[in-house]
Short mmCIF file of C-alpha atoms in Angstrom, two decimals:
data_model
loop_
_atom_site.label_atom_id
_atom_site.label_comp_id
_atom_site.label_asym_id
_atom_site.label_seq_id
_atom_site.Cartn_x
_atom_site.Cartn_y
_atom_site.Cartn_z
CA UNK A 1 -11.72 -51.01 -16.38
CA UNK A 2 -15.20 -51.85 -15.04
CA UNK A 3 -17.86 -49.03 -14.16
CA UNK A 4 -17.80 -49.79 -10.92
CA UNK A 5 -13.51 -50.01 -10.39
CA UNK A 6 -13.82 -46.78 -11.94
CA UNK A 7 -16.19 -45.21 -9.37
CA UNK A 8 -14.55 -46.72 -6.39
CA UNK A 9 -10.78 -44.77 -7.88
CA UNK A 10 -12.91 -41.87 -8.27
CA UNK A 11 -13.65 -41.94 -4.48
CA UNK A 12 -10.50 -42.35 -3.54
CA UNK A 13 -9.38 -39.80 -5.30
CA UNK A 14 -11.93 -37.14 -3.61
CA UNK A 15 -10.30 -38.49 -0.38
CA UNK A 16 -7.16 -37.26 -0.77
CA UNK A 17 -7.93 -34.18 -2.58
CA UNK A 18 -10.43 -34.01 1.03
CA UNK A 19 -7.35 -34.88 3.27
CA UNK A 20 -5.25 -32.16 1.33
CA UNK A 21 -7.61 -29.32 2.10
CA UNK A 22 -8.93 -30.66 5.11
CA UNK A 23 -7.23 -30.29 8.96
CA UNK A 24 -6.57 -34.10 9.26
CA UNK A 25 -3.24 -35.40 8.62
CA UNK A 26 -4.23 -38.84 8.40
CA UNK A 27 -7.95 -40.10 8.57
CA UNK A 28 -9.07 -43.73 8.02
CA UNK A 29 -11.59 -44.34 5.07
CA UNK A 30 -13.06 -47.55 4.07
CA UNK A 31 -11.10 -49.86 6.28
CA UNK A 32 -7.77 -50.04 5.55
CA UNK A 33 -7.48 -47.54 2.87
CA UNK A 34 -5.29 -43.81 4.25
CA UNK A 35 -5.27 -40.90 2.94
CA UNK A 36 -2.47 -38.94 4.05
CA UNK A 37 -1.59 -35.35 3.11
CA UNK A 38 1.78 -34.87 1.92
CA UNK A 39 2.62 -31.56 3.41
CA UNK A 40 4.00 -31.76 6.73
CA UNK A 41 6.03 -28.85 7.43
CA UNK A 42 5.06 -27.31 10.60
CA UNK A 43 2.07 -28.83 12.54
CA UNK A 44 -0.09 -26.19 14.75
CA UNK A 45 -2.90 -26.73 17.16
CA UNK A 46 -6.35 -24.58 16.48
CA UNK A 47 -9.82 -24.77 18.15
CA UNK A 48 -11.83 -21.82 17.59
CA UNK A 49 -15.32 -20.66 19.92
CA UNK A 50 -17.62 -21.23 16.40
CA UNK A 51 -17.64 -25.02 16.75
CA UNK A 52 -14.99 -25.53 14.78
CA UNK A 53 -12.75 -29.06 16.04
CA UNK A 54 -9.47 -29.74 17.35
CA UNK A 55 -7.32 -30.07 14.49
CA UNK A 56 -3.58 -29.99 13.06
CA UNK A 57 -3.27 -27.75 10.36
CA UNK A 58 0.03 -27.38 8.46
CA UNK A 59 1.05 -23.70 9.24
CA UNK A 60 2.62 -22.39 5.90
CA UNK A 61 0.69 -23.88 3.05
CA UNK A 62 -2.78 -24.12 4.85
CA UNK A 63 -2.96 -20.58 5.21
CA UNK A 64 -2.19 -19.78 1.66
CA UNK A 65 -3.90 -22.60 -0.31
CA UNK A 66 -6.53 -24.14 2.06
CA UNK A 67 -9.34 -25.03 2.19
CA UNK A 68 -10.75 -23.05 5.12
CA UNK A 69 -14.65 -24.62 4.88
CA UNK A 70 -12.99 -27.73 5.94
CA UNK A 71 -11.82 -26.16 9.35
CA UNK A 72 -15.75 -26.24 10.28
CA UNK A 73 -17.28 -29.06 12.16
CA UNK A 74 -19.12 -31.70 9.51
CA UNK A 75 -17.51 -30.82 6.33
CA UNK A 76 -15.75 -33.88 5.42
CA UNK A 77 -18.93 -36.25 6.61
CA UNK A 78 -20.66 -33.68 4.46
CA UNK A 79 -18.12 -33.96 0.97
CA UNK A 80 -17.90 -37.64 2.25
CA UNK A 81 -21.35 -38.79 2.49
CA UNK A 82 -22.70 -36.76 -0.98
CA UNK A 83 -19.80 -38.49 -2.68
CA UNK A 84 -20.98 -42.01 -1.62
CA UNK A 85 -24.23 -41.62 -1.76
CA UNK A 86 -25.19 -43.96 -4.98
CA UNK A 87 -26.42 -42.12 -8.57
CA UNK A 88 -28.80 -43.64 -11.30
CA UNK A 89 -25.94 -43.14 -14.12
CA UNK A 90 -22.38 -45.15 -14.40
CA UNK A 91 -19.27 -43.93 -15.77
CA UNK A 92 -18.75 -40.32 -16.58
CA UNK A 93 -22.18 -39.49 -16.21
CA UNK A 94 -22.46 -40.36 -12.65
CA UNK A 95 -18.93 -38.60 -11.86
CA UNK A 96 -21.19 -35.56 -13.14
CA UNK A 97 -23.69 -36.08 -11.04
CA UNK A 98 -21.81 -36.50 -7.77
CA UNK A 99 -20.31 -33.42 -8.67
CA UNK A 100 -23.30 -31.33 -9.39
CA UNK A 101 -24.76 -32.83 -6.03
CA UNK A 102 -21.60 -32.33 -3.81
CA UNK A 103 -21.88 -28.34 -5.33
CA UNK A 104 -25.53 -28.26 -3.89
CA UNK A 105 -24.91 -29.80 -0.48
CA UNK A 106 -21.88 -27.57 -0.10
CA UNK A 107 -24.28 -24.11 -0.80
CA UNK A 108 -26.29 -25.76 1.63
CA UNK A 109 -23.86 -26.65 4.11
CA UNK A 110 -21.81 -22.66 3.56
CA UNK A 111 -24.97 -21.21 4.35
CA UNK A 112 -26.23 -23.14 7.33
CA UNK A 113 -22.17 -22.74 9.23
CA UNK A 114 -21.03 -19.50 7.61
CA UNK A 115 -23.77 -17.48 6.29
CA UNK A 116 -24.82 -16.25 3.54
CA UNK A 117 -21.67 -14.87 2.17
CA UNK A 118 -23.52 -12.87 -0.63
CA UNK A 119 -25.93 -11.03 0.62
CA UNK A 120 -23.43 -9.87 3.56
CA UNK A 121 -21.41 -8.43 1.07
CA UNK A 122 -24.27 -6.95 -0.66
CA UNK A 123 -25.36 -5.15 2.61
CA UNK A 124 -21.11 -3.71 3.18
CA UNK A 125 -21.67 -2.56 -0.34
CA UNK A 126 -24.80 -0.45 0.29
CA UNK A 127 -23.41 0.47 3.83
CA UNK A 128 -20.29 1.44 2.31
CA UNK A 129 -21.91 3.53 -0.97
CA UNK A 130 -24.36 5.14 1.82
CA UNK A 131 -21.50 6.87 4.28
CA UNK A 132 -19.32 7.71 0.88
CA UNK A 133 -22.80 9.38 -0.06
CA UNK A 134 -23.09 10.72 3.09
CA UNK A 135 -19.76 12.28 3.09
CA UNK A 136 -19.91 14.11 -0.45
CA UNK A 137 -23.31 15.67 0.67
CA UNK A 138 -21.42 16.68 3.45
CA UNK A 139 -18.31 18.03 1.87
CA UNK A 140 -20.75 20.05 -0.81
CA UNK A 141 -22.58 21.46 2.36
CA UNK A 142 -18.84 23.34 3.89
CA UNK A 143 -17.80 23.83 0.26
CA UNK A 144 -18.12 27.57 -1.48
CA UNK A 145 -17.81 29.32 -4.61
CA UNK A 146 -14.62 30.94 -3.04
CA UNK A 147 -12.47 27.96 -1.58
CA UNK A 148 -13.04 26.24 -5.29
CA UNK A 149 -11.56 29.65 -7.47
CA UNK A 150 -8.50 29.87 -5.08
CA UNK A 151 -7.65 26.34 -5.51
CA UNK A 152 -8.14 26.41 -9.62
CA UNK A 153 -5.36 27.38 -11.64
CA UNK A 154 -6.09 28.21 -14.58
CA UNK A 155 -8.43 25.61 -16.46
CA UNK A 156 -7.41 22.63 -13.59
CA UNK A 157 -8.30 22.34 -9.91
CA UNK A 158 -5.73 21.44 -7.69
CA UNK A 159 -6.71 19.03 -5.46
CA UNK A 160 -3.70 19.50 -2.85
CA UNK A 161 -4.74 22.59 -2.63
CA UNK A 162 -8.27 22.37 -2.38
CA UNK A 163 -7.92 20.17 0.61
CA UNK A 164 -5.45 22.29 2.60
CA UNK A 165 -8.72 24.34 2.20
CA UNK A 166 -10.83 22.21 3.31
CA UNK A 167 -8.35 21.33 7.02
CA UNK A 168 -8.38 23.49 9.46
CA UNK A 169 -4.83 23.52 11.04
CA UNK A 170 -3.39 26.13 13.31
CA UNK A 171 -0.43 27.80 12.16
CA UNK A 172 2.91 27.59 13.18
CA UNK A 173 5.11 30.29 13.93
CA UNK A 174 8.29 29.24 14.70
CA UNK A 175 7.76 26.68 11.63
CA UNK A 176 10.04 29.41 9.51
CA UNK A 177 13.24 29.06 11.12
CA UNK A 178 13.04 25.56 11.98
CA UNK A 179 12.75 24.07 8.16
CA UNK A 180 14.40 26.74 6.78
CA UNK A 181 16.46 25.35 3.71
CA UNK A 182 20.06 27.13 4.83
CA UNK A 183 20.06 24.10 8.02
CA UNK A 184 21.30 20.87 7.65
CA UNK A 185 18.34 18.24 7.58
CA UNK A 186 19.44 16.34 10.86
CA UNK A 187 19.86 19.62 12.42
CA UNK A 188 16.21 20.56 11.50
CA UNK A 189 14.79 17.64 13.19
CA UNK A 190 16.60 17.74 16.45
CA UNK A 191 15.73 21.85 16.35
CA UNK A 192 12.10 20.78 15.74
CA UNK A 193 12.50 18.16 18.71
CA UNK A 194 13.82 21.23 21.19
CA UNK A 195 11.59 23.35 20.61
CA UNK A 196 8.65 20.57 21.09
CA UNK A 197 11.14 19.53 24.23
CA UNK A 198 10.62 16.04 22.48
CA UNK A 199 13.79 14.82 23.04
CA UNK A 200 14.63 11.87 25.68
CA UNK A 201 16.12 13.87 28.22
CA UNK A 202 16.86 12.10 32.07
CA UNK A 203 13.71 13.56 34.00
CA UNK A 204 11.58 12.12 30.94
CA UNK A 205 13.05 8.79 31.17
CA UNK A 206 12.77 8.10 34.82
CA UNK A 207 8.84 8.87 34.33
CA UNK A 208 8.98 5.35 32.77
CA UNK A 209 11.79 3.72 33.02
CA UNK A 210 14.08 3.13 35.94
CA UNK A 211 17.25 4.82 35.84
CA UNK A 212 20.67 5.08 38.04
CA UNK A 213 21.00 9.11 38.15
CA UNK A 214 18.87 12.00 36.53
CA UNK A 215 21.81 14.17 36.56
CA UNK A 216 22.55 16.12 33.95
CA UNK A 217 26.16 13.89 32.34
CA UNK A 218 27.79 16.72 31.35
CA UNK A 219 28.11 18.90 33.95
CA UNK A 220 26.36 16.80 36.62
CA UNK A 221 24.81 19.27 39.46
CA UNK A 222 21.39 19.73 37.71
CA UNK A 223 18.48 17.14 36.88
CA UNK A 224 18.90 16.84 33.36
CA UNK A 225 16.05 18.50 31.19
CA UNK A 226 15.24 20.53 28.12
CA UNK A 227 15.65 24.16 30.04
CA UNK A 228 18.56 22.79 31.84
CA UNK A 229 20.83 21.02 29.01
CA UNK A 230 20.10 23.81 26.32
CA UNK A 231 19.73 27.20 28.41
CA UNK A 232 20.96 26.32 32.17
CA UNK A 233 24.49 24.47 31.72
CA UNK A 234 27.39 25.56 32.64
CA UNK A 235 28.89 23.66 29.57
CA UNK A 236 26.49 24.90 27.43
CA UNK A 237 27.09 28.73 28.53
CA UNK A 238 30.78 27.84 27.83
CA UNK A 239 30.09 26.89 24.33
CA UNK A 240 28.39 29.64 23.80
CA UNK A 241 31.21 31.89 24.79
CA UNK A 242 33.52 30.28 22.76
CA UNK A 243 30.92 30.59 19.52
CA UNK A 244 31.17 34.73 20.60
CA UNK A 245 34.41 35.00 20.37
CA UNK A 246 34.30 34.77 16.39
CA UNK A 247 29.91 35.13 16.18
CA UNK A 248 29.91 38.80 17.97
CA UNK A 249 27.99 39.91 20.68
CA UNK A 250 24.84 37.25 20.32
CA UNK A 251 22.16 37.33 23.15
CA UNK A 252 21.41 33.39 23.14
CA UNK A 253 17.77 32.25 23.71
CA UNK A 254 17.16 32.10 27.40
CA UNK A 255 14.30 29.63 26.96
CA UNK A 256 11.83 27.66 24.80
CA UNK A 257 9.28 30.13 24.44
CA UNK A 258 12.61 32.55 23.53
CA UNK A 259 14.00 30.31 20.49
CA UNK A 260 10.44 30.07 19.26
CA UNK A 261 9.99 33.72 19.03
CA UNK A 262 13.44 33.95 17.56
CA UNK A 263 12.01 31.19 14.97
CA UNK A 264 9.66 33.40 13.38
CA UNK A 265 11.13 36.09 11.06
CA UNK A 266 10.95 36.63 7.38
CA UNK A 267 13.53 34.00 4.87
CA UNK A 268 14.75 36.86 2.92
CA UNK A 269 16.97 38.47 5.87
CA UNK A 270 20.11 36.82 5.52
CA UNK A 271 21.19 38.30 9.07
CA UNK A 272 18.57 36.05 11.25
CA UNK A 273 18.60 32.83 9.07
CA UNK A 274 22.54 32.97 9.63
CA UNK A 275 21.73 33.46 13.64
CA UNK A 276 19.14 31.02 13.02
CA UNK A 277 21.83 28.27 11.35
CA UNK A 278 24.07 28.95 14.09
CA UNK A 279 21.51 28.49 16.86
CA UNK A 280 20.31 24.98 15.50
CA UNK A 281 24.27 23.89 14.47
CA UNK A 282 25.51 24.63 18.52
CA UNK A 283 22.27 22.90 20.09
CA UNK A 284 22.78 20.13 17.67
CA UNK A 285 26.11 19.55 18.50
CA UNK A 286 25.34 19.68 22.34
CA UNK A 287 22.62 17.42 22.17
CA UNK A 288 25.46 15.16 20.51
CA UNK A 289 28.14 15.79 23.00
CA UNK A 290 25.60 15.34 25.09
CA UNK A 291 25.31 11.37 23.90
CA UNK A 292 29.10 10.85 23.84
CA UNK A 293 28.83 11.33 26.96
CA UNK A 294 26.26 8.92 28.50
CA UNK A 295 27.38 5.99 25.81
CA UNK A 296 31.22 6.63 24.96
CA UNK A 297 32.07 7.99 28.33
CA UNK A 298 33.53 11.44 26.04
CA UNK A 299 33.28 14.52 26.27
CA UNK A 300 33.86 17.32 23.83
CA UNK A 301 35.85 20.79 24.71
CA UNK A 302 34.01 23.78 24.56
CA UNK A 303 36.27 25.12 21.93
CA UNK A 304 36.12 22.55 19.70
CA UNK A 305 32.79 22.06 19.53
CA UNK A 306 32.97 26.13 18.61
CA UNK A 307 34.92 25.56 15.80
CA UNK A 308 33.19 22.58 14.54
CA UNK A 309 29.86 25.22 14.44
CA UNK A 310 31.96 27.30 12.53
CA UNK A 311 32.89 24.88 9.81
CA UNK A 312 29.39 23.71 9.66
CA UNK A 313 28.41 27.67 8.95
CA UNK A 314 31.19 28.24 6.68
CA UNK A 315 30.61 25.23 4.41
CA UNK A 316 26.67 25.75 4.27
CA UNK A 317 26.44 29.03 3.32
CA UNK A 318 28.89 28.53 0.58
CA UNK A 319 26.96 25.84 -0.52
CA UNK A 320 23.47 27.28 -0.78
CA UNK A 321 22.76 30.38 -2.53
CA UNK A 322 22.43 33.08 -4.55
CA UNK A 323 21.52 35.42 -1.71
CA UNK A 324 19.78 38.08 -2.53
CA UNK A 325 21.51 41.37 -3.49
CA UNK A 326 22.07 44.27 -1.20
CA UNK A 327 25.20 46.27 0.96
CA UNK A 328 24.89 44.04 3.98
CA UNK A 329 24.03 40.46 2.78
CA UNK A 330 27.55 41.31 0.81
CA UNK A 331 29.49 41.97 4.00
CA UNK A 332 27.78 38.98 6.04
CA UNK A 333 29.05 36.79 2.92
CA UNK A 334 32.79 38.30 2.59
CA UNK A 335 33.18 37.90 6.92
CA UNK A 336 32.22 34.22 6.60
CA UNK A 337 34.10 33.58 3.32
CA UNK A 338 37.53 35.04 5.19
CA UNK A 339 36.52 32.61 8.61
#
């Protein structure tokens, strides 16, 4: 094979390897001669405001594997022209050369249409090492002498608790009796979700969604709401009753500000965390009645939702333990182990 058959297979095969990277699909080069790329999956349309051209870029493998200079206007007359432009060697000695000068003109080319990619980086890296300065100084500045003994234990610093140190967050009361360990988890969050009257009650909806009725669907005379469904309903009172009749004589919160009082007490009295379990097992099991209602067209009795709390109290407490020792957590255990 001649020098020169070999230069002209050469340039053909940059064209291709150009017309895989590049937008195209199919671009005519020296006359009759296509070069055609071969993946052709799905075909998408993109013009960008930064000059860059019309073009049909194959949606899957471009993003992953191409070439994304050639999505700028004049790359491929750039890669083109270098390639054809003649060189004083033959063979392998002028494929070098084309090479070398197709690397130059492409610098040249990145620089004048993108930037300069290096010395942006370059100035993120200082900017970047600057503010992480910035924020140690800063950090040394509302650091003392105390805040770093309470969070070492013995020879290591704990870094959890270093940093609870170092955030300022307001305490929660109530935060005792609604993650207490003796509730069920689901039971915890929709407690949490009362008492933060988070929950997607009727008179929240309609702010933003149109609905048929903001009656309450349980007992339907009230506009549905947190103080209504959980402290105001006639169903709800009812429940409560029936929960009496084996509970005692329990005053039930009377509002949200009420149960959040009633939230904060001490874990080791057995007496309010099983008032506390009780609480969070009824209001759980309205707010599910509650549901039955609007989307199975059910409803519960009030007795049977009382004995359903009763199970849930009776199984949970004989599942968690030891409690701790004295006269009355022994009677609170032997009434609920006989229920």
């Amino acid at each position: 094979m001649s020098a020169a058959e070999q230069e002209q297979n050469t340039s053909l095969l940059v064209q291709n390897k150009v017309g895989e990277a590049g937008p195209s699909v199919v671009k005519e080069a020296d006359g009759e001669n296509r070069c055609v790329t071969p993946r052709k999956k799905g075909l998408r349309q993109s013009k960008t405001a930064i000059g860059m051209k019309e073009s049909n870029v194959p949606s899957s493998d471009h993003d992953k594997y191409g070439n994304h200079w050639s999505s700028y206007l004049g790359f491929e007359e750039t890669v083109m022209g270098s390639w054809r432009k003649p060189t004083v060697y033959e063979g392998l000695a002028g494929l070098v050369q084309k090479v070398l000068r197709l690397k130059h003109e492409l610098k040249v080319f990145c620089k004048e249409n993108i930037g300069d990619v290096v010395m942006e980086y370059k100035a993120a890296k200082d900017n970047f090492c600057l503010n992480q300065e910035a924020a140690m100084l800063k950090l040394r500045d509302s650091t003392d002498e105390a805040k770093l003994r309470q969070a070492v234990k013995g020879t290591k610093l704990k870094a959890k608790v270093f940093y609870n140190f170092l955030v300022e967050k307001p305490k929660v009361q109530y935060s005792k009796g609604i993650w207490d360990n003796l509730l069920l988890p689901k039971h915890r969050f929709v407690y949490w979700q009362i008492i933060n009257t988070q929950l997607l009650t009727r008179d929240f909806l309609s702010k933003f969604i149109l609905i048929q009725s903001t009656l309450c669907p349980v007992c339907d005379s009230e506009e549905e709401s947190h103080e209504h469904i959980f402290y105001r309903c006639i169903f709800t009172k009812r429940v409560q009753q029936e929960v009496n009749s084996w509970l005692g004589n329990y005053s039930w919160p009377s509002s949200t500000i009420d149960l959040s009082f009633r939230c904060d007490f001490k874990k080791h009295d057995l007496r309010k965390c099983l008032l506390n379990l009780v609480t969070a097992a009824v209001y759980y099991q309205i707010w599910a009645n509650r549901n039955c209602c609007v989307f199975d067209l059910t409803c519960a009795s009030p007795k049977s939702i009382s004995l359903e709390v009763r199970n849930i109290v009776h199984l949970r407490v004989l599942s968690k333990g030891p409690f701790k020792r004295s006269h009355e957590n022994a009677y609170l255990l032997n009434v609920i182990k006989n229920w």
